Coordinates of C-alpha atoms in Angstrom, one line a residue:
Chain A
M908 CA -0.1 -0.1 -0.1
K909 CA 1.3 3.5 -0.8
Q910 CA 1.5 6.0 1.7
S911 CA 0.6 9.3 1.2
M912 CA 3.1 12.3 2.1
G913 CA 1.3 13.1 5.3
V914 CA 1.4 9.9 6.8
R915 CA 4.7 9.4 6.1
L916 CA 5.5 12.7 7.6
W917 CA 3.8 11.9 10.8
R918 CA 5.3 8.7 10.7
W919 CA 8.9 9.6 10.9
T920 CA 8.4 12.4 13.0
I921 CA 7.1 10.4 15.6
I922 CA 9.8 7.6 15.2
S923 CA 12.6 10.3 15.4
V924 CA 11.1 11.9 18.7
V925 CA 10.4 8.7 20.4
A926 CA 13.9 7.0 19.3
L927 CA 15.6 10.2 20.5
Y928 CA 13.9 10.0 23.9
L929 CA 14.8 6.2 24.4
L930 CA 18.2 6.0 22.9
V931 CA 20.0 9.3 24.1
P932 CA 20.1 7.9 27.3
L933 CA 21.4 4.5 26.4
Y934 CA 24.3 6.6 24.2
A935 CA 25.0 8.7 27.1
M936 CA 25.4 6.0 29.2
F937 CA 28.4 4.4 26.9
D938 CA 29.6 7.8 26.5
F939 CA 29.6 8.6 30.4
S940 CA 31.1 4.9 30.9
T941 CA 34.4 5.7 28.6
K942 CA 34.9 9.3 30.0
P943 CA 38.6 9.7 31.1
F944 CA 38.4 9.9 35.0
G945 CA 41.5 10.8 37.6
F946 CA 44.5 12.3 36.3
A947 CA 45.9 9.6 34.2
D948 CA 44.0 9.2 31.0
K949 CA 43.0 11.5 28.1
G950 CA 40.3 11.1 25.6
R951 CA 38.4 7.7 25.7
T952 CA 39.3 5.4 28.1
F953 CA 37.9 1.4 29.0
R954 CA 39.2 1.9 32.6
A955 CA 35.7 2.1 34.3
W956 CA 34.8 -1.2 32.2
K957 CA 38.0 -2.8 33.2
M958 CA 37.2 -1.9 36.5
I959 CA 34.1 -4.0 36.8
T960 CA 36.1 -7.0 37.3
E961 CA 38.0 -5.6 40.6
Q962 CA 34.5 -4.6 42.2
P963 CA 34.6 -7.1 45.4
D964 CA 30.9 -7.2 46.3
L965 CA 29.8 -7.6 42.7
W966 CA 30.5 -10.9 41.5
P967 CA 29.1 -12.5 44.7
A968 CA 25.8 -10.5 44.2
I969 CA 25.6 -11.5 40.8
S970 CA 26.1 -15.1 41.7
R971 CA 23.5 -14.8 44.4
S972 CA 21.0 -13.2 41.8
L973 CA 21.7 -15.8 39.2
I974 CA 21.1 -18.8 41.8
T975 CA 17.8 -17.0 43.2
A976 CA 16.9 -16.6 39.5
A977 CA 17.3 -20.6 39.4
I978 CA 15.4 -21.3 42.7
V979 CA 12.6 -19.1 41.5
M980 CA 12.4 -21.2 38.1
A981 CA 12.5 -24.3 40.2
L982 CA 9.5 -22.9 42.0
I983 CA 7.6 -22.4 38.8
L984 CA 8.4 -25.5 37.2
F985 CA 7.6 -27.9 40.4
L986 CA 5.0 -25.8 42.3
I987 CA 3.2 -23.4 40.3
V988 CA 3.0 -25.1 36.9
P989 CA 1.8 -28.5 38.6
T990 CA -0.9 -26.8 40.8
A991 CA -1.9 -25.1 37.4
I992 CA -2.5 -28.0 35.9
W993 CA -4.0 -30.1 38.7
V994 CA -6.6 -26.9 39.1
H995 CA -7.1 -27.4 35.5
L996 CA -7.5 -31.1 35.6
K997 CA -9.2 -32.0 38.7
L998 CA -10.3 -29.1 40.5
P999 CA -12.5 -26.9 37.9
V1000 CA -14.3 -25.3 41.0
L1001 CA -11.3 -23.8 42.1
R1002 CA -10.1 -22.2 38.6
R1003 CA -11.7 -18.7 39.6
P1004 CA -10.3 -18.6 43.1
F1005 CA -6.9 -19.7 41.8
E1006 CA -6.7 -17.1 39.0
L1007 CA -7.7 -14.5 41.7
L1008 CA -4.9 -15.5 43.9
C1009 CA -2.5 -15.2 41.1
L1010 CA -3.6 -11.9 40.0
L1011 CA -3.4 -10.5 43.5
P1012 CA 0.4 -9.2 43.2
L1013 CA -1.0 -6.8 40.3
A1014 CA -3.3 -5.2 43.1
I1015 CA -0.2 -5.0 45.5
P1016 CA 2.7 -2.7 44.8
A1017 CA 6.1 -4.1 45.6
I1018 CA 6.7 -1.5 48.4
V1019 CA 3.4 -2.8 50.2
I1020 CA 4.4 -6.3 50.1
V1021 CA 7.9 -5.3 51.6
V1022 CA 5.7 -3.8 54.7
G1023 CA 3.8 -6.8 55.2
I1024 CA 6.6 -9.4 54.7
A1025 CA 9.3 -7.6 56.8
P1026 CA 8.1 -9.7 60.0
L1027 CA 8.5 -12.7 58.1
Y1028 CA 11.8 -12.3 56.8
R1029 CA 13.0 -10.8 60.0
W1030 CA 12.3 -14.2 61.3
I1031 CA 13.6 -16.2 58.8
S1032 CA 17.1 -14.6 58.9
I1033 CA 17.2 -15.1 62.6
N1034 CA 16.0 -18.8 62.6
I1035 CA 16.7 -20.1 58.9
S1036 CA 19.1 -18.0 56.8
E1037 CA 20.6 -14.4 56.2
S1038 CA 21.0 -15.1 52.5
P1039 CA 19.6 -13.1 50.0
I1040 CA 18.5 -16.5 48.4
T1041 CA 15.7 -16.9 50.6
L1042 CA 14.0 -13.8 48.5
A1043 CA 13.5 -16.5 46.1
G1044 CA 9.9 -17.2 48.1
V1045 CA 8.6 -13.7 47.8
Y1046 CA 10.1 -13.3 43.8
S1047 CA 7.9 -16.3 42.9
M1048 CA 4.8 -14.7 44.4
L1049 CA 5.6 -11.3 42.4
I1050 CA 5.7 -12.8 39.2
L1051 CA 2.4 -15.0 39.6
P1052 CA 0.6 -12.7 37.3
Y1053 CA 2.9 -13.0 34.4
T1054 CA 3.6 -16.8 34.8
Y1055 CA -0.5 -17.5 35.3
R1056 CA -1.0 -15.6 32.2
S1057 CA 1.4 -17.2 29.8
L1058 CA 0.3 -20.8 31.3
S1059 CA -3.2 -20.3 31.2
A1060 CA -3.2 -19.3 27.7
A1061 CA -1.0 -22.6 26.9
L1062 CA -3.2 -24.9 28.8
D1063 CA -6.4 -23.5 27.0
A1064 CA -5.3 -24.1 23.7
V1065 CA -4.3 -27.6 24.4
D1066 CA -6.7 -30.3 25.1
I1067 CA -5.3 -31.4 28.0
H1068 CA -7.9 -33.5 29.7
T1069 CA -7.7 -35.7 26.5
L1070 CA -4.2 -35.9 26.8
A1071 CA -4.6 -37.0 30.6
E1072 CA -7.1 -39.4 30.0
A1073 CA -5.1 -41.1 26.9
A1074 CA -2.3 -41.2 29.4
T1075 CA -4.1 -42.7 32.3
T1076 CA -5.8 -45.5 30.4
L1077 CA -2.2 -46.6 29.4
G1078 CA -1.1 -46.5 32.8
A1079 CA 0.8 -43.5 33.5
T1080 CA 1.0 -42.1 37.1
I1081 CA -0.6 -38.8 38.0
T1082 CA 3.0 -37.4 38.1
R1083 CA 3.8 -38.8 34.8
V1084 CA 1.0 -37.2 33.5
I1085 CA 2.0 -33.7 34.8
F1086 CA 5.6 -33.8 34.3
G1087 CA 5.9 -35.8 31.2
I1088 CA 2.7 -35.5 29.1
I1089 CA 1.4 -32.3 30.0
M1090 CA 4.3 -29.8 30.9
P1091 CA 6.3 -30.8 27.6
T1092 CA 3.3 -29.6 25.7
I1093 CA 3.1 -26.1 27.4
K1094 CA 6.8 -25.8 26.9
T1095 CA 6.6 -22.3 25.3
G1096 CA 4.5 -20.9 28.1
I1097 CA 6.7 -22.2 30.8
V1098 CA 10.1 -20.7 29.1
N1099 CA 8.2 -17.4 28.9
G1100 CA 7.8 -17.4 32.3
S1101 CA 11.6 -18.4 33.1
F1102 CA 12.4 -15.4 31.0
I1103 CA 10.3 -13.0 33.2
A1104 CA 11.8 -14.8 36.2
I1105 CA 15.3 -13.9 35.2
A1106 CA 14.8 -10.4 34.1
L1107 CA 12.7 -9.8 37.7
V1108 CA 14.9 -11.1 39.8
L1109 CA 17.9 -9.4 38.2
G1110 CA 16.2 -6.3 38.2
E1111 CA 14.8 -6.2 41.3
Y1112 CA 15.6 -3.3 44.0
T1113 CA 12.7 -2.3 46.5
I1114 CA 12.3 -5.5 48.4
S1115 CA 16.1 -6.3 48.7
N1116 CA 17.1 -2.7 49.6
I1117 CA 14.2 -2.1 52.1
L1118 CA 15.1 -5.9 54.1
N1119 CA 19.0 -4.8 53.6
F1120 CA 19.9 -7.6 51.1
K1121 CA 22.8 -7.3 48.8
T1122 CA 21.3 -8.3 45.6
F1123 CA 22.8 -7.5 42.4
Q1124 CA 21.0 -4.1 41.8
V1125 CA 21.5 -2.7 45.7
V1126 CA 25.1 -3.4 44.8
I1127 CA 25.1 -1.3 41.8
A1128 CA 23.5 1.6 43.7
Q1129 CA 26.5 1.0 46.3
I1130 CA 29.0 1.4 43.7
G1131 CA 27.1 4.3 42.1
R1132 CA 27.8 6.1 45.3
T1133 CA 31.5 5.7 45.4
N1134 CA 31.9 5.5 41.4
G1135 CA 29.8 6.8 39.1
N1136 CA 31.6 5.7 36.0
V1137 CA 31.9 1.8 37.1
A1138 CA 28.1 1.7 38.1
V1139 CA 27.0 2.9 34.6
A1140 CA 29.2 0.5 32.8
V1141 CA 27.8 -2.2 34.8
S1142 CA 24.4 -0.8 34.3
L1143 CA 24.6 -1.1 30.4
A1144 CA 26.6 -4.2 30.5
S1145 CA 23.6 -5.9 32.4
L1146 CA 21.0 -4.2 29.8
L1147 CA 23.2 -5.7 27.1
F1148 CA 23.2 -9.1 28.9
V1149 CA 19.3 -8.9 29.0
I1150 CA 18.9 -8.0 25.5
F1151 CA 21.8 -10.9 25.0
L1152 CA 19.1 -13.4 26.7
L1153 CA 16.2 -12.2 24.8
L1154 CA 17.7 -13.0 21.6
I1155 CA 18.9 -16.3 22.4
I1156 CA 15.9 -17.7 23.8
P1157 CA 13.8 -18.8 20.5
T1158 CA 10.4 -18.3 21.2
K1159 CA 7.7 -17.2 19.4
K1160 CA 5.1 -14.4 20.3
R1161 CA 7.1 -13.5 23.5
Q1162 CA 6.4 -10.0 23.2
G1163 CA 2.6 -10.5 24.0
T1164 CA 3.2 -12.4 27.0
V1165 CA 6.0 -10.8 28.8
L1166 CA 3.8 -7.7 29.9
D1167 CA 0.4 -8.9 29.2
V1168 CA -1.3 -8.3 32.6
D1169 CA -4.8 -8.7 31.3
V1170 CA -6.6 -9.3 34.3
A1171 CA -10.2 -9.2 32.8
Chain B
M212 CA -19.2 -45.7 30.9
T213 CA -16.5 -43.3 32.1
Q214 CA -14.8 -43.2 28.6
L215 CA -18.3 -41.5 27.5
Q216 CA -17.9 -39.4 30.6
Y217 CA -14.3 -38.4 29.4
K218 CA -15.7 -37.3 26.0
G219 CA -17.7 -34.5 27.6
T220 CA -14.7 -33.8 29.8
G221 CA -12.7 -32.8 26.5
S222 CA -13.8 -29.2 26.3
A223 CA -10.5 -27.0 26.9
T224 CA -12.6 -25.0 29.1
G225 CA -12.7 -27.6 31.5
R226 CA -15.8 -26.9 33.1
T227 CA -17.2 -30.1 33.6
G228 CA -15.1 -32.4 35.2
S229 CA -16.3 -35.8 35.6
R230 CA -17.2 -37.3 39.3
Y231 CA -14.0 -39.5 39.1
W232 CA -12.0 -36.6 39.0
R233 CA -13.6 -34.7 41.6
S234 CA -12.9 -36.7 44.9
K235 CA -12.1 -35.2 48.0
S236 CA -8.6 -36.0 48.1
A237 CA -7.8 -33.9 45.0
Y238 CA -7.8 -31.0 47.4
L239 CA -4.7 -32.1 48.8
G240 CA -3.1 -31.7 45.4
V241 CA -3.3 -27.7 46.0
L242 CA -2.2 -27.6 49.4
P243 CA 1.9 -27.3 49.0
F244 CA 1.1 -24.3 46.8
L245 CA -1.6 -22.8 49.1
L246 CA 0.8 -23.0 52.0
F247 CA 3.5 -21.5 50.2
S248 CA 1.4 -18.4 48.8
G249 CA -0.2 -18.4 52.2
L250 CA 3.0 -17.5 53.6
F251 CA 4.6 -15.4 50.8
L252 CA 1.4 -13.3 49.5
L253 CA -1.5 -13.9 51.9
Y254 CA 0.0 -13.4 55.1
P255 CA 1.8 -10.0 53.9
T256 CA -1.4 -8.5 52.5
W257 CA -3.4 -9.6 55.7
N258 CA -0.7 -8.3 57.5
V259 CA -0.8 -4.8 55.9
V260 CA -4.3 -4.5 55.9
S261 CA -5.3 -5.4 59.3
G262 CA -2.0 -3.7 60.5
A263 CA -3.3 -0.2 59.0
F264 CA -6.1 -0.7 61.9
K265 CA -3.9 -1.4 64.8
D266 CA -1.3 0.7 66.6
N267 CA 2.2 -0.1 67.0
Y268 CA 1.4 -2.0 70.3
G269 CA -0.8 -4.2 68.3
K270 CA -4.0 -3.0 69.6
F271 CA -6.8 -2.1 67.4
S272 CA -7.5 1.5 66.8
S273 CA -7.9 3.5 64.0
K274 CA -5.8 6.4 65.4
V275 CA -2.8 5.8 63.3
L276 CA -5.0 5.6 60.1
L277 CA -6.7 8.9 60.8
E278 CA -3.3 10.6 61.7
V279 CA -2.0 9.8 58.3
F280 CA -5.1 11.0 56.7
N281 CA -4.9 14.1 58.1
S282 CA -1.3 14.7 58.2
S283 CA -0.3 17.4 55.6
V284 CA 3.2 15.8 54.6
A285 CA 1.4 12.4 53.9
R286 CA -1.4 14.3 51.9
H287 CA 1.7 16.2 50.3
A288 CA 3.2 13.2 49.0
F289 CA 0.1 11.3 48.0
A290 CA -0.5 14.6 45.8
N291 CA 2.6 14.2 44.4
S292 CA 2.5 10.5 43.7
L293 CA -0.9 10.7 42.2
E294 CA 0.1 13.9 39.8
I295 CA 3.4 12.2 38.9
S296 CA 1.5 8.9 37.9
A297 CA -1.5 10.6 36.2
K298 CA 0.9 12.8 34.0
T299 CA 3.7 10.3 33.0
A300 CA 0.5 7.8 32.3
I301 CA -1.3 10.5 29.7
V302 CA 2.2 11.4 28.1
G303 CA 3.5 7.8 28.0
A304 CA 0.4 6.6 26.5
I305 CA 0.1 9.2 24.0
L306 CA 3.9 9.1 22.8
G307 CA 3.7 5.0 23.2
G308 CA 0.4 4.9 21.2
L309 CA 1.6 6.9 18.2
F310 CA 4.6 4.9 18.4
A311 CA 2.7 1.9 18.0
W312 CA 0.7 3.6 15.2
A313 CA 4.2 4.2 13.7
I314 CA 5.0 0.3 14.1
V315 CA 1.7 -0.9 12.7
T316 CA 2.1 1.3 9.4
G317 CA 5.3 0.1 8.9
K318 CA 6.2 -3.5 7.1
P319 CA 4.5 -6.1 9.3
G320 CA 6.8 -8.5 10.4
G321 CA 10.2 -6.5 9.2
V322 CA 13.3 -5.4 11.0
F323 CA 11.9 -2.0 12.5
Y324 CA 9.1 -4.0 13.5
K325 CA 11.1 -6.9 15.2
I326 CA 13.6 -4.3 16.8
S327 CA 11.0 -1.9 18.3
V328 CA 9.1 -4.8 19.7
A329 CA 12.4 -6.3 21.2
L330 CA 14.0 -3.0 22.7
S331 CA 10.3 -2.1 24.1
S332 CA 10.3 -5.3 26.2
V333 CA 13.6 -4.7 27.5
L334 CA 13.1 -1.1 28.3
A335 CA 9.6 -1.4 29.6
Q336 CA 11.2 -3.3 32.7
F337 CA 14.2 -0.9 32.6
G338 CA 13.2 1.2 35.7
G339 CA 15.1 1.8 38.9
V340 CA 18.8 2.1 39.6
M341 CA 20.0 1.4 36.0
L342 CA 17.3 3.9 34.9
T343 CA 18.5 6.6 37.3
F344 CA 22.3 6.2 36.2
A345 CA 21.3 6.4 32.4
F346 CA 19.7 9.5 33.3
L347 CA 22.4 11.0 35.3
A348 CA 24.6 10.2 32.3
T349 CA 22.7 12.2 30.2
F350 CA 21.0 15.4 32.1
G351 CA 23.3 15.3 35.4
F352 CA 26.5 17.1 36.2
N353 CA 28.8 16.2 33.7
G354 CA 26.5 14.5 31.3
L355 CA 26.1 14.2 27.9
V356 CA 23.5 16.7 27.1
S357 CA 24.6 19.1 29.9
T358 CA 28.2 19.1 29.1
L359 CA 26.8 20.0 25.4
A360 CA 24.3 22.5 27.0
V361 CA 26.8 24.3 28.9
K362 CA 28.9 24.7 25.7
Y363 CA 25.9 25.7 23.6
L364 CA 23.1 26.9 25.5
P365 CA 24.2 28.3 28.8
N366 CA 21.3 30.0 29.4
T367 CA 18.6 27.0 29.2
F368 CA 17.5 24.7 32.1
L369 CA 19.6 22.3 30.3
A370 CA 22.6 23.5 31.5
D371 CA 22.0 23.5 35.2
S372 CA 21.0 19.8 36.2
T373 CA 18.6 20.8 39.3
W374 CA 15.7 20.1 37.5
L375 CA 16.6 16.5 37.1
Y376 CA 16.2 16.2 40.9
G377 CA 12.5 17.0 41.1
K378 CA 9.2 16.6 40.1
T379 CA 10.0 17.3 36.4
G380 CA 13.3 15.0 36.4
L381 CA 11.4 12.2 37.8
S382 CA 8.4 12.6 35.6
V383 CA 10.9 12.3 32.6
L384 CA 12.7 9.3 34.0
Y385 CA 9.0 7.5 34.7
T386 CA 8.0 8.2 30.8
F387 CA 10.9 6.3 29.6
F388 CA 9.8 3.2 30.8
Q389 CA 6.1 4.2 30.1
I390 CA 6.5 4.5 26.4
P391 CA 7.7 1.2 25.7
L392 CA 5.2 -0.6 28.1
M393 CA 2.5 1.4 26.0
V394 CA 3.8 0.1 22.8
L395 CA 3.6 -3.4 24.3
V396 CA 0.2 -3.4 25.7
F397 CA -1.4 -1.1 22.7
L398 CA 0.3 -2.8 19.9
P399 CA -1.8 -5.8 19.6
T400 CA -5.0 -3.8 19.8
L401 CA -3.9 -1.6 16.8
E402 CA -2.9 -4.9 14.8
N403 CA -6.4 -6.3 15.5
L404 CA -8.1 -3.2 13.8
K405 CA -9.7 -4.6 10.7
P406 CA -8.5 -3.4 7.5
Q407 CA -12.2 -4.0 6.0
W408 CA -13.6 -0.9 8.3
R409 CA -11.0 1.4 6.7
E410 CA -12.1 -0.2 3.1
A411 CA -15.7 0.1 3.8
S412 CA -15.1 3.8 5.0
D413 CA -12.9 4.8 2.0
A414 CA -15.5 3.1 -0.5
L415 CA -18.3 5.2 1.2
G416 CA -16.1 8.4 0.3
G417 CA -14.9 8.9 3.8
K418 CA -11.9 10.8 4.0
A419 CA -8.8 9.8 6.3
Y420 CA -9.7 12.1 9.2
E421 CA -13.3 11.1 9.1
Y422 CA -12.2 7.5 9.3
W423 CA -9.9 8.1 12.1
L424 CA -12.6 10.6 13.8
R425 CA -15.8 8.5 13.2
I426 CA -14.5 4.9 13.5
G427 CA -10.6 4.6 14.7
I428 CA -10.6 6.8 17.5
P429 CA -13.9 6.1 19.2
I430 CA -13.4 2.2 18.4
L431 CA -9.8 2.5 20.3
T432 CA -10.7 4.5 23.2
P433 CA -11.6 2.1 25.6
S434 CA -8.5 0.0 25.2
F435 CA -6.2 3.2 25.0
A436 CA -7.6 4.1 28.4
G437 CA -7.0 0.8 29.8
A438 CA -3.6 1.0 28.6
A439 CA -3.4 4.3 30.3
L440 CA -4.8 3.1 33.5
L441 CA -1.9 0.4 33.6
L442 CA 0.8 2.8 33.0
F443 CA -0.9 4.9 36.0
V444 CA -0.5 1.9 38.3
N445 CA 2.8 0.9 36.9
S446 CA 4.4 4.5 38.1
F447 CA 2.2 4.8 41.1
S448 CA 3.9 1.8 42.7
A449 CA 7.5 2.5 41.5
Y450 CA 9.7 3.1 44.1
A451 CA 13.4 1.9 42.8
T452 CA 13.7 4.9 40.5
A453 CA 12.7 7.8 42.9
N454 CA 14.8 6.2 45.8
T455 CA 18.1 6.3 43.9
L456 CA 17.2 9.8 42.4
I457 CA 16.3 12.0 45.0
N458 CA 16.9 11.4 48.6
L459 CA 13.8 13.5 50.1
S460 CA 11.8 10.6 52.2
D461 CA 8.6 12.7 52.1
F462 CA 8.4 13.4 48.3
L463 CA 6.4 10.4 47.0
T464 CA 4.2 7.9 49.0
P465 CA 6.5 4.9 48.1
L466 CA 9.6 6.8 49.8
E467 CA 7.5 7.7 53.1
I468 CA 6.5 4.0 53.3
A469 CA 10.1 3.2 53.2
T470 CA 11.2 5.9 55.5
A471 CA 8.5 5.0 58.0
L472 CA 9.6 1.2 58.0
T473 CA 13.0 1.7 57.9
S474 CA 14.1 4.8 59.3
E475 CA 17.6 5.3 60.5
T476 CA 17.0 7.6 63.0
G477 CA 15.8 4.9 65.2
G478 CA 11.9 5.9 65.2
S479 CA 10.6 3.2 62.8
N480 CA 6.8 3.3 62.6
P481 CA 5.5 -0.1 60.9
A482 CA 1.7 1.1 62.0
E483 CA 2.4 4.6 59.9
A484 CA 3.9 2.3 57.0
K485 CA 0.8 -0.2 57.0
S486 CA -1.4 3.0 56.8
L487 CA 0.0 4.6 54.0
S488 CA 0.0 1.1 52.3
L489 CA -3.4 0.6 52.9
F490 CA -4.3 4.1 51.1
M491 CA -2.0 3.0 47.9
V492 CA -3.8 -0.4 47.7
I493 CA -7.0 1.3 47.7
V494 CA -6.3 3.5 44.6
V495 CA -4.4 0.6 42.9
V496 CA -7.6 -1.5 43.7
I497 CA -10.1 1.2 42.1
V498 CA -7.6 1.7 39.0
M499 CA -7.3 -1.9 38.5
G500 CA -11.4 -2.6 39.0
L501 CA -11.8 0.2 36.0
Y502 CA -9.2 -1.2 33.9
A503 CA -11.1 -4.6 34.3
L504 CA -14.4 -3.3 33.0
L505 CA -12.9 -1.5 30.1
R506 CA -11.4 -4.7 29.3
K507 CA -14.6 -6.5 29.1
K508 CA -15.9 -3.9 27.0
V509 CA -12.8 -4.2 24.5
S510 CA -12.7 -7.8 24.4
K511 CA -16.2 -7.8 22.6
W512 CA -14.8 -6.6 19.2
E513 CA -10.9 -7.4 19.9
Q514 CA -11.1 -11.0 20.8
K515 CA -13.8 -12.3 18.4
R516 CA -11.8 -12.4 15.4

């Protein structure tokens, strides 16, 4: 279809304004992180980028955040997904309450959850562990709405009742039906959910900062107080890492589910 | 017999389970999840809602709630929060909506489409600490734009970075993640607009502006408003960006809650934090309720394709 002059003019004006808004800060991060600092260097320098490796708190924080993300994914795989399938298969009465429970975090901002959960984490750090990895518990609840959306769409698209019936007739146990038959068929939904889990855990600041846990974001903020250039370099690096993740996870229709927070 | 019953249950909606599936022991299957979510989701929710009606010694009283309601500091922070959320939701919705239109009018599935969607899904999550650093590197002291402005436009506001650390600056930062979120939410709606409507309008002699004025805009308004409500909640709940950009504890409600909870001077006041939280939850619940109503209206034409 040939576009008229007016449409094309409008289109390019909008694209340039928005692109300028979104891309200039990203370029500024690159510019800022390669600026000379101290007295030794002139012109461009990658000293800030090299100094990323010398941050004592950073690597433990990254590995802890990645472990937390892995635990959140395990909770999705072995607790949330099986429960969703169970409810679909065996307890249709509970579908609506289950949905409401999963969408509840949408109505409760993270800053409010942290107020309510502070006593629980005080108890956990005294009696169980002081490790930030315990945050996996509350993180897995924060992503419930997104996990639920991608799961229920996937479960509705497949006729899991017939699958379950066929498998049971052939002698499969219910565990095998859930993990061996149904979960492989809704793989895409699960992969989407896992991607959100990684993005959320690596980007979470509110809860960990208030509860005094040194997660990835909290450490970046801490570096920023002493050395801005390095903090900007780390931020840009982690942004590139997330884009890289997005590119290597080969799923179709990911864009729709990442933020499809449709409660209706 | 059971086989026949199974055929009836073969529907994707799963509404009709046979009696065999519905034994009481099935309820045991949801127990682990119920315990877990009870601990990490229902308990904190209940703790906040009930705690708002208690004082710091655990006695029932509406004193703290009323104090917070009448406090001028809290009201000021709440007004700031509402104002910034409303402004960034509207600006973000308009810019993001227009950008989504620009994406749709391009080649479907082309390079520009793919890059825009991928970048949007990353940048919509890009709030918080890293976003603050990005804008400090742009407009902050010694930043990219401010350095240029000092050189070439010394008398404009750009040369003096103080504007960044206030309401204007915060709104600019929030809009940064609102635009990509709007693109993600609104793009599917625009893609679902039927080309036949445009063709019908053209065939009947309608002009381009008439199509938009009489068909396009009326039909898009509910989903546009719904998306704007989502953006509102998104910035209303945001804490990380504000916390790292400005260190004023009473500037926004989320900052005030954090201060009441963790006050470094020793005056921690969980009852106040819970009361403030309750007011936030009330606003979010109202907005999400409106959103749900709008979505119902939208889904009538959007989903029946």
